[in-house]
PDB file of N, CA and C in Angstrom:
ATOM      1  N   MET A  20      99.922  32.506  58.170  1.00  0.00           N
ATOM      2  CA  MET A  20      99.223  33.547  58.776  1.00  0.00           C
ATOM      3  C   MET A  20      99.872  33.811  60.017  1.00  0.00           C
ATOM      4  N   LYS A  21      99.888  35.189  60.253  1.00  0.00           N
ATOM      5  CA  LYS A  21     100.604  35.727  61.589  1.00  0.00           C
ATOM      6  C   LYS A  21      99.390  36.407  62.414  1.00  0.00           C
ATOM      7  N   ILE A  22      99.625  35.999  63.572  1.00  0.00           N
ATOM      8  CA  ILE A  22      98.703  36.778  64.756  1.00  0.00           C
ATOM      9  C   ILE A  22      99.489  38.001  65.193  1.00  0.00           C
ATOM     10  N   ASN A  23      98.802  39.081  65.130  1.00  0.00           N
ATOM     11  CA  ASN A  23      99.238  40.329  65.578  1.00  0.00           C
ATOM     12  C   ASN A  23      99.440  40.329  67.155  1.00  0.00           C
ATOM     13  N   LYS A  24     100.534  40.517  67.534  1.00  0.00           N
ATOM     14  CA  LYS A  24     101.038  40.377  68.943  1.00  0.00           C
ATOM     15  C   LYS A  24     100.315  41.398  69.828  1.00  0.00           C
ATOM     16  N   GLN A  25     100.027  42.647  69.437  1.00  0.00           N
ATOM     17  CA  GLN A  25      99.259  43.645  70.128  1.00  0.00           C
ATOM     18  C   GLN A  25      97.758  43.205  70.299  1.00  0.00           C
ATOM     19  N   LYS A  26      97.284  42.772  69.091  1.00  0.00           N
ATOM     20  CA  LYS A  26      95.656  42.349  69.197  1.00  0.00           C
ATOM     21  C   LYS A  26      95.662  41.033  70.168  1.00  0.00           C
ATOM     22  N   LEU A  27      96.740  40.087  70.128  1.00  0.00           N
ATOM     23  CA  LEU A  27      96.607  39.003  70.951  1.00  0.00           C
ATOM     24  C   LEU A  27      96.631  39.308  72.485  1.00  0.00           C
ATOM     25  N   TYR A  28      97.484  40.430  72.775  1.00  0.00           N
ATOM     26  CA  TYR A  28      97.618  40.905  74.146  1.00  0.00           C
ATOM     27  C   TYR A  28      96.291  41.560  74.566  1.00  0.00           C
ATOM     28  N   ILE A  29      95.872  42.302  73.785  1.00  0.00           N
ATOM     29  CA  ILE A  29      94.417  42.947  74.140  1.00  0.00           C
ATOM     30  C   ILE A  29      93.420  41.962  74.415  1.00  0.00           C
ATOM     31  N   ALA A  30      93.300  41.018  73.526  1.00  0.00           N
ATOM     32  CA  ALA A  30      92.338  39.943  73.789  1.00  0.00           C
ATOM     33  C   ALA A  30      92.573  39.216  75.036  1.00  0.00           C
ATOM     34  N   MET A  31      93.855  38.949  75.359  1.00  0.00           N
ATOM     35  CA  MET A  31      94.137  38.204  76.677  1.00  0.00           C
ATOM     36  C   MET A  31      93.839  39.346  77.893  1.00  0.00           C
ATOM     37  N   ALA A  32      94.032  40.379  77.675  1.00  0.00           N
ATOM     38  CA  ALA A  32      93.761  41.343  78.860  1.00  0.00           C
ATOM     39  C   ALA A  32      92.333  41.485  78.960  1.00  0.00           C
ATOM     40  N   ASN A  33      91.545  41.499  77.887  1.00  0.00           N
ATOM     41  CA  ASN A  33      90.107  41.581  78.051  1.00  0.00           C
ATOM     42  C   ASN A  33      89.512  40.330  78.979  1.00  0.00           C
ATOM     43  N   ILE A  34      90.102  39.304  78.935  1.00  0.00           N
ATOM     44  CA  ILE A  34      89.687  38.123  79.709  1.00  0.00           C
ATOM     45  C   ILE A  34      90.509  37.800  80.952  1.00  0.00           C
ATOM     46  N   CYS A  35      91.457  38.625  81.150  1.00  0.00           N
ATOM     47  CA  CYS A  35      92.381  38.525  82.240  1.00  0.00           C
ATOM     48  C   CYS A  35      93.033  37.298  82.391  1.00  0.00           C
ATOM     49  N   ILE A  36      93.736  36.897  81.267  1.00  0.00           N
ATOM     50  CA  ILE A  36      94.390  35.576  81.102  1.00  0.00           C
ATOM     51  C   ILE A  36      95.846  35.716  80.845  1.00  0.00           C
ATOM     52  N   THR A  37      96.810  34.927  81.340  1.00  0.00           N
ATOM     53  CA  THR A  37      98.300  35.041  81.125  1.00  0.00           C
ATOM     54  C   THR A  37      98.575  34.191  80.022  1.00  0.00           C
ATOM     55  N   SER A  38      99.924  34.352  79.517  1.00  0.00           N
ATOM     56  CA  SER A  38     100.107  33.549  78.461  1.00  0.00           C
ATOM     57  C   SER A  38     100.288  32.136  78.681  1.00  0.00           C
ATOM     58  N   ASN A  39     100.673  31.819  79.962  1.00  0.00           N
ATOM     59  CA  ASN A  39     100.636  30.229  80.498  1.00  0.00           C
ATOM     60  C   ASN A  39      99.191  29.621  80.367  1.00  0.00           C
ATOM     61  N   GLU A  40      98.341  30.575  81.002  1.00  0.00           N
ATOM     62  CA  GLU A  40      97.020  30.127  80.955  1.00  0.00           C
ATOM     63  C   GLU A  40      96.325  29.952  79.486  1.00  0.00           C
ATOM     64  N   LEU A  41      96.712  30.823  78.710  1.00  0.00           N
ATOM     65  CA  LEU A  41      96.260  30.733  77.225  1.00  0.00           C
ATOM     66  C   LEU A  41      96.918  29.500  76.568  1.00  0.00           C
ATOM     67  N   GLN A  42      98.111  29.205  76.788  1.00  0.00           N
ATOM     68  CA  GLN A  42      98.759  27.960  76.293  1.00  0.00           C
ATOM     69  C   GLN A  42      98.109  26.747  76.677  1.00  0.00           C
ATOM     70  N   LYS A  43      97.833  26.634  77.958  1.00  0.00           N
ATOM     71  CA  LYS A  43      96.919  25.363  78.348  1.00  0.00           C
ATOM     72  C   LYS A  43      95.580  25.294  77.924  1.00  0.00           C
ATOM     73  N   LYS A  44      95.029  26.605  77.934  1.00  0.00           N
ATOM     74  CA  LYS A  44      93.538  26.580  77.465  1.00  0.00           C
ATOM     75  C   LYS A  44      93.463  26.273  75.796  1.00  0.00           C
ATOM     76  N   SER A  45      94.472  26.595  75.047  1.00  0.00           N
ATOM     77  CA  SER A  45      94.332  26.432  73.731  1.00  0.00           C
ATOM     78  C   SER A  45      94.917  25.143  73.348  1.00  0.00           C
ATOM     79  N   GLU A  46      95.500  24.277  74.341  1.00  0.00           N
ATOM     80  CA  GLU A  46      95.991  22.872  74.239  1.00  0.00           C
ATOM     81  C   GLU A  46      97.096  22.891  73.049  1.00  0.00           C
ATOM     82  N   LEU A  47      97.923  23.866  73.045  1.00  0.00           N
ATOM     83  CA  LEU A  47      99.044  23.770  71.986  1.00  0.00           C
ATOM     84  C   LEU A  47     100.269  23.569  72.824  1.00  0.00           C
ATOM     85  N   PRO A  48     101.246  22.710  71.995  1.00  0.00           N
ATOM     86  CA  PRO A  48     102.428  22.585  72.492  1.00  0.00           C
ATOM     87  C   PRO A  48     103.243  23.831  72.744  1.00  0.00           C
ATOM     88  N   ARG A  49     104.071  23.793  73.808  1.00  0.00           N
ATOM     89  CA  ARG A  49     104.735  25.026  74.050  1.00  0.00           C
ATOM     90  C   ARG A  49     105.463  25.751  72.905  1.00  0.00           C
ATOM     91  N   GLY A  50     106.143  24.909  72.050  1.00  0.00           N
ATOM     92  CA  GLY A  50     106.947  25.504  71.064  1.00  0.00           C
ATOM     93  C   GLY A  50     106.048  26.135  69.944  1.00  0.00           C
ATOM     94  N   THR A  51     104.971  25.555  69.640  1.00  0.00           N
ATOM     95  CA  THR A  51     103.926  26.054  68.764  1.00  0.00           C
ATOM     96  C   THR A  51     103.401  27.446  69.358  1.00  0.00           C
ATOM     97  N   PHE A  52     103.067  27.380  70.624  1.00  0.00           N
ATOM     98  CA  PHE A  52     102.485  28.592  71.251  1.00  0.00           C
ATOM     99  C   PHE A  52     103.548  29.755  71.185  1.00  0.00           C
ATOM    100  N   LEU A  53     104.880  29.357  71.436  1.00  0.00           N
ATOM    101  CA  LEU A  53     105.905  30.444  71.313  1.00  0.00           C
ATOM    102  C   LEU A  53     106.011  31.082  69.903  1.00  0.00           C
ATOM    103  N   ASN A  54     105.851  30.173  68.945  1.00  0.00           N
ATOM    104  CA  ASN A  54     105.810  30.632  67.472  1.00  0.00           C
ATOM    105  C   ASN A  54     104.562  31.692  67.460  1.00  0.00           C
ATOM    106  N   VAL A  55     103.421  31.574  67.944  1.00  0.00           N
ATOM    107  CA  VAL A  55     102.298  32.473  68.065  1.00  0.00           C
ATOM    108  C   VAL A  55     102.753  33.668  68.706  1.00  0.00           C
ATOM    109  N   ILE A  56     103.367  33.732  69.769  1.00  0.00           N
ATOM    110  CA  ILE A  56     103.718  34.987  70.481  1.00  0.00           C
ATOM    111  C   ILE A  56     104.796  35.609  69.851  1.00  0.00           C
ATOM    112  N   THR A  57     105.725  34.960  69.169  1.00  0.00           N
ATOM    113  CA  THR A  57     106.857  35.678  68.607  1.00  0.00           C
ATOM    114  C   THR A  57     106.520  36.255  67.267  1.00  0.00           C
ATOM    115  N   GLY A  58     105.320  35.961  66.631  1.00  0.00           N
ATOM    116  CA  GLY A  58     104.931  36.532  65.416  1.00  0.00           C
ATOM    117  C   GLY A  58     105.414  35.715  64.230  1.00  0.00           C
ATOM    118  N   LYS A  59     105.573  34.554  64.452  1.00  0.00           N
ATOM    119  CA  LYS A  59     105.979  33.580  63.267  1.00  0.00           C
ATOM    120  C   LYS A  59     104.576  33.084  62.532  1.00  0.00           C
ATOM    121  N   ASN A  60     104.897  32.662  61.346  1.00  0.00           N
ATOM    122  CA  ASN A  60     103.603  32.160  60.549  1.00  0.00           C
ATOM    123  C   ASN A  60     103.075  30.877  61.293  1.00  0.00           C
ATOM    124  N   VAL A  61     101.798  30.747  61.491  1.00  0.00           N
ATOM    125  CA  VAL A  61     101.156  29.568  62.109  1.00  0.00           C
ATOM    126  C   VAL A  61     100.212  29.087  61.129  1.00  0.00           C
ATOM    127  N   ARG A  62      99.712  27.761  61.346  1.00  0.00           N
ATOM    128  CA  ARG A  62      98.650  27.313  60.587  1.00  0.00           C
ATOM    129  C   ARG A  62      97.480  27.744  60.891  1.00  0.00           C
ATOM    130  N   PRO A  63      96.468  27.699  59.992  1.00  0.00           N
ATOM    131  CA  PRO A  63      95.207  28.307  60.265  1.00  0.00           C
ATOM    132  C   PRO A  63      94.522  27.577  61.565  1.00  0.00           C
ATOM    133  N   ALA A  64      94.651  26.293  61.707  1.00  0.00           N
ATOM    134  CA  ALA A  64      94.159  25.626  62.780  1.00  0.00           C
ATOM    135  C   ALA A  64      94.682  26.172  64.168  1.00  0.00           C
ATOM    136  N   THR A  65      96.024  26.442  64.139  1.00  0.00           N
ATOM    137  CA  THR A  65      96.580  26.948  65.468  1.00  0.00           C
ATOM    138  C   THR A  65      96.046  28.318  65.681  1.00  0.00           C
ATOM    139  N   ALA A  66      95.777  29.206  64.685  1.00  0.00           N
ATOM    140  CA  ALA A  66      95.148  30.423  64.854  1.00  0.00           C
ATOM    141  C   ALA A  66      93.743  30.278  65.441  1.00  0.00           C
ATOM    142  N   GLY A  67      93.156  29.265  64.855  1.00  0.00           N
ATOM    143  CA  GLY A  67      91.732  28.934  65.273  1.00  0.00           C
ATOM    144  C   GLY A  67      91.667  28.495  66.855  1.00  0.00           C
ATOM    145  N   LYS A  68      92.576  27.787  67.232  1.00  0.00           N
ATOM    146  CA  LYS A  68      92.756  27.322  68.727  1.00  0.00           C
ATOM    147  C   LYS A  68      92.882  28.430  69.632  1.00  0.00           C
ATOM    148  N   ILE A  69      93.788  29.415  69.164  1.00  0.00           N
ATOM    149  CA  ILE A  69      93.951  30.554  70.017  1.00  0.00           C
ATOM    150  C   ILE A  69      92.731  31.363  70.030  1.00  0.00           C
ATOM    151  N   ALA A  70      92.086  31.688  68.948  1.00  0.00           N
ATOM    152  CA  ALA A  70      91.005  32.395  69.001  1.00  0.00           C
ATOM    153  C   ALA A  70      89.808  31.836  69.764  1.00  0.00           C
ATOM    154  N   LYS A  71      89.652  30.556  69.623  1.00  0.00           N
ATOM    155  CA  LYS A  71      88.684  29.816  70.298  1.00  0.00           C
ATOM    156  C   LYS A  71      88.998  29.890  71.838  1.00  0.00           C
ATOM    157  N   ALA A  72      90.115  29.812  72.355  1.00  0.00           N
ATOM    158  CA  ALA A  72      90.531  29.842  73.676  1.00  0.00           C
ATOM    159  C   ALA A  72      90.198  31.284  74.091  1.00  0.00           C
ATOM    160  N   LEU A  73      90.278  32.259  73.310  1.00  0.00           N
ATOM    161  CA  LEU A  73      90.097  33.609  73.817  1.00  0.00           C
ATOM    162  C   LEU A  73      88.653  34.064  73.547  1.00  0.00           C
ATOM    163  N   ASN A  74      87.851  33.138  72.824  1.00  0.00           N
ATOM    164  CA  ASN A  74      86.375  33.460  72.540  1.00  0.00           C
ATOM    165  C   ASN A  74      86.289  34.781  71.674  1.00  0.00           C
ATOM    166  N   VAL A  75      87.088  34.816  70.647  1.00  0.00           N
ATOM    167  CA  VAL A  75      87.086  35.894  69.735  1.00  0.00           C
ATOM    168  C   VAL A  75      87.168  35.348  68.318  1.00  0.00           C
ATOM    169  N   PRO A  76      86.792  36.012  67.283  1.00  0.00           N
ATOM    170  CA  PRO A  76      87.025  35.511  65.869  1.00  0.00           C
ATOM    171  C   PRO A  76      88.378  35.613  65.487  1.00  0.00           C
ATOM    172  N   VAL A  77      88.907  34.783  64.681  1.00  0.00           N
ATOM    173  CA  VAL A  77      90.185  34.716  64.365  1.00  0.00           C
ATOM    174  C   VAL A  77      90.616  36.128  63.669  1.00  0.00           C
ATOM    175  N   GLU A  78      89.639  36.751  62.839  1.00  0.00           N
ATOM    176  CA  GLU A  78      89.901  37.908  62.176  1.00  0.00           C
ATOM    177  C   GLU A  78      90.411  39.087  63.090  1.00  0.00           C
ATOM    178  N   GLN A  79      89.940  38.937  64.348  1.00  0.00           N
ATOM    179  CA  GLN A  79      90.267  40.011  65.319  1.00  0.00           C
ATOM    180  C   GLN A  79      91.727  39.859  65.791  1.00  0.00           C
ATOM    181  N   LEU A  80      92.373  38.628  65.551  1.00  0.00           N
ATOM    182  CA  LEU A  80      93.778  38.448  65.928  1.00  0.00           C
ATOM    183  C   LEU A  80      94.837  38.571  64.917  1.00  0.00           C
ATOM    184  N   VAL A  81      94.392  38.477  63.531  1.00  0.00           N
ATOM    185  CA  VAL A  81      95.428  38.515  62.526  1.00  0.00           C
ATOM    186  C   VAL A  81      95.250  39.884  61.856  1.00  0.00           C
ATOM    187  N   ASP A  82      96.328  40.148  61.052  1.00  0.00           N
ATOM    188  CA  ASP A  82      96.311  41.323  60.158  1.00  0.00           C
ATOM    189  C   ASP A  82      95.913  40.813  58.782  1.00  0.00           C
ATOM    190  N   LEU A  83      94.890  41.065  58.261  1.00  0.00           N
ATOM    191  CA  LEU A  83      94.204  40.667  57.056  1.00  0.00           C
ATOM    192  C   LEU A  83      94.829  41.432  55.864  1.00  0.00           C
ATOM    193  N   GLU A  84      95.431  42.631  56.170  1.00  0.00           N
ATOM    194  CA  GLU A  84      96.066  43.287  54.941  1.00  0.00           C
ATOM    195  C   GLU A  84      97.330  42.527  54.403  1.00  0.00           C
ATOM    196  N   SER A  85      98.020  41.960  55.272  1.00  0.00           N
ATOM    197  CA  SER A  85      99.253  41.267  55.058  1.00  0.00           C
ATOM    198  C   SER A  85      99.343  39.988  54.346  1.00  0.00           C
ATOM    199  N   ASP A  86      98.161  39.286  54.469  1.00  0.00           N
ATOM    200  CA  ASP A  86      98.002  38.057  53.739  1.00  0.00           C
ATOM    201  C   ASP A  86      97.523  38.205  52.210  1.00  0.00           C
TER     202      ASP A  86
END
């Protein structure tokens, strides 16, 4: 599953959080977090951690049509 970069940045802007803060809040290793940011495929649990840190549903961050 891929997290849509624009949707991710919008969710981050809504809660005024930087990428460094999000990486720490989601408790993901830096390499895994970079995979999220660059649009690579990530595990559902990783997408879940990002969504939980942003307090949004996973569906709000991913493109459902492409899966």
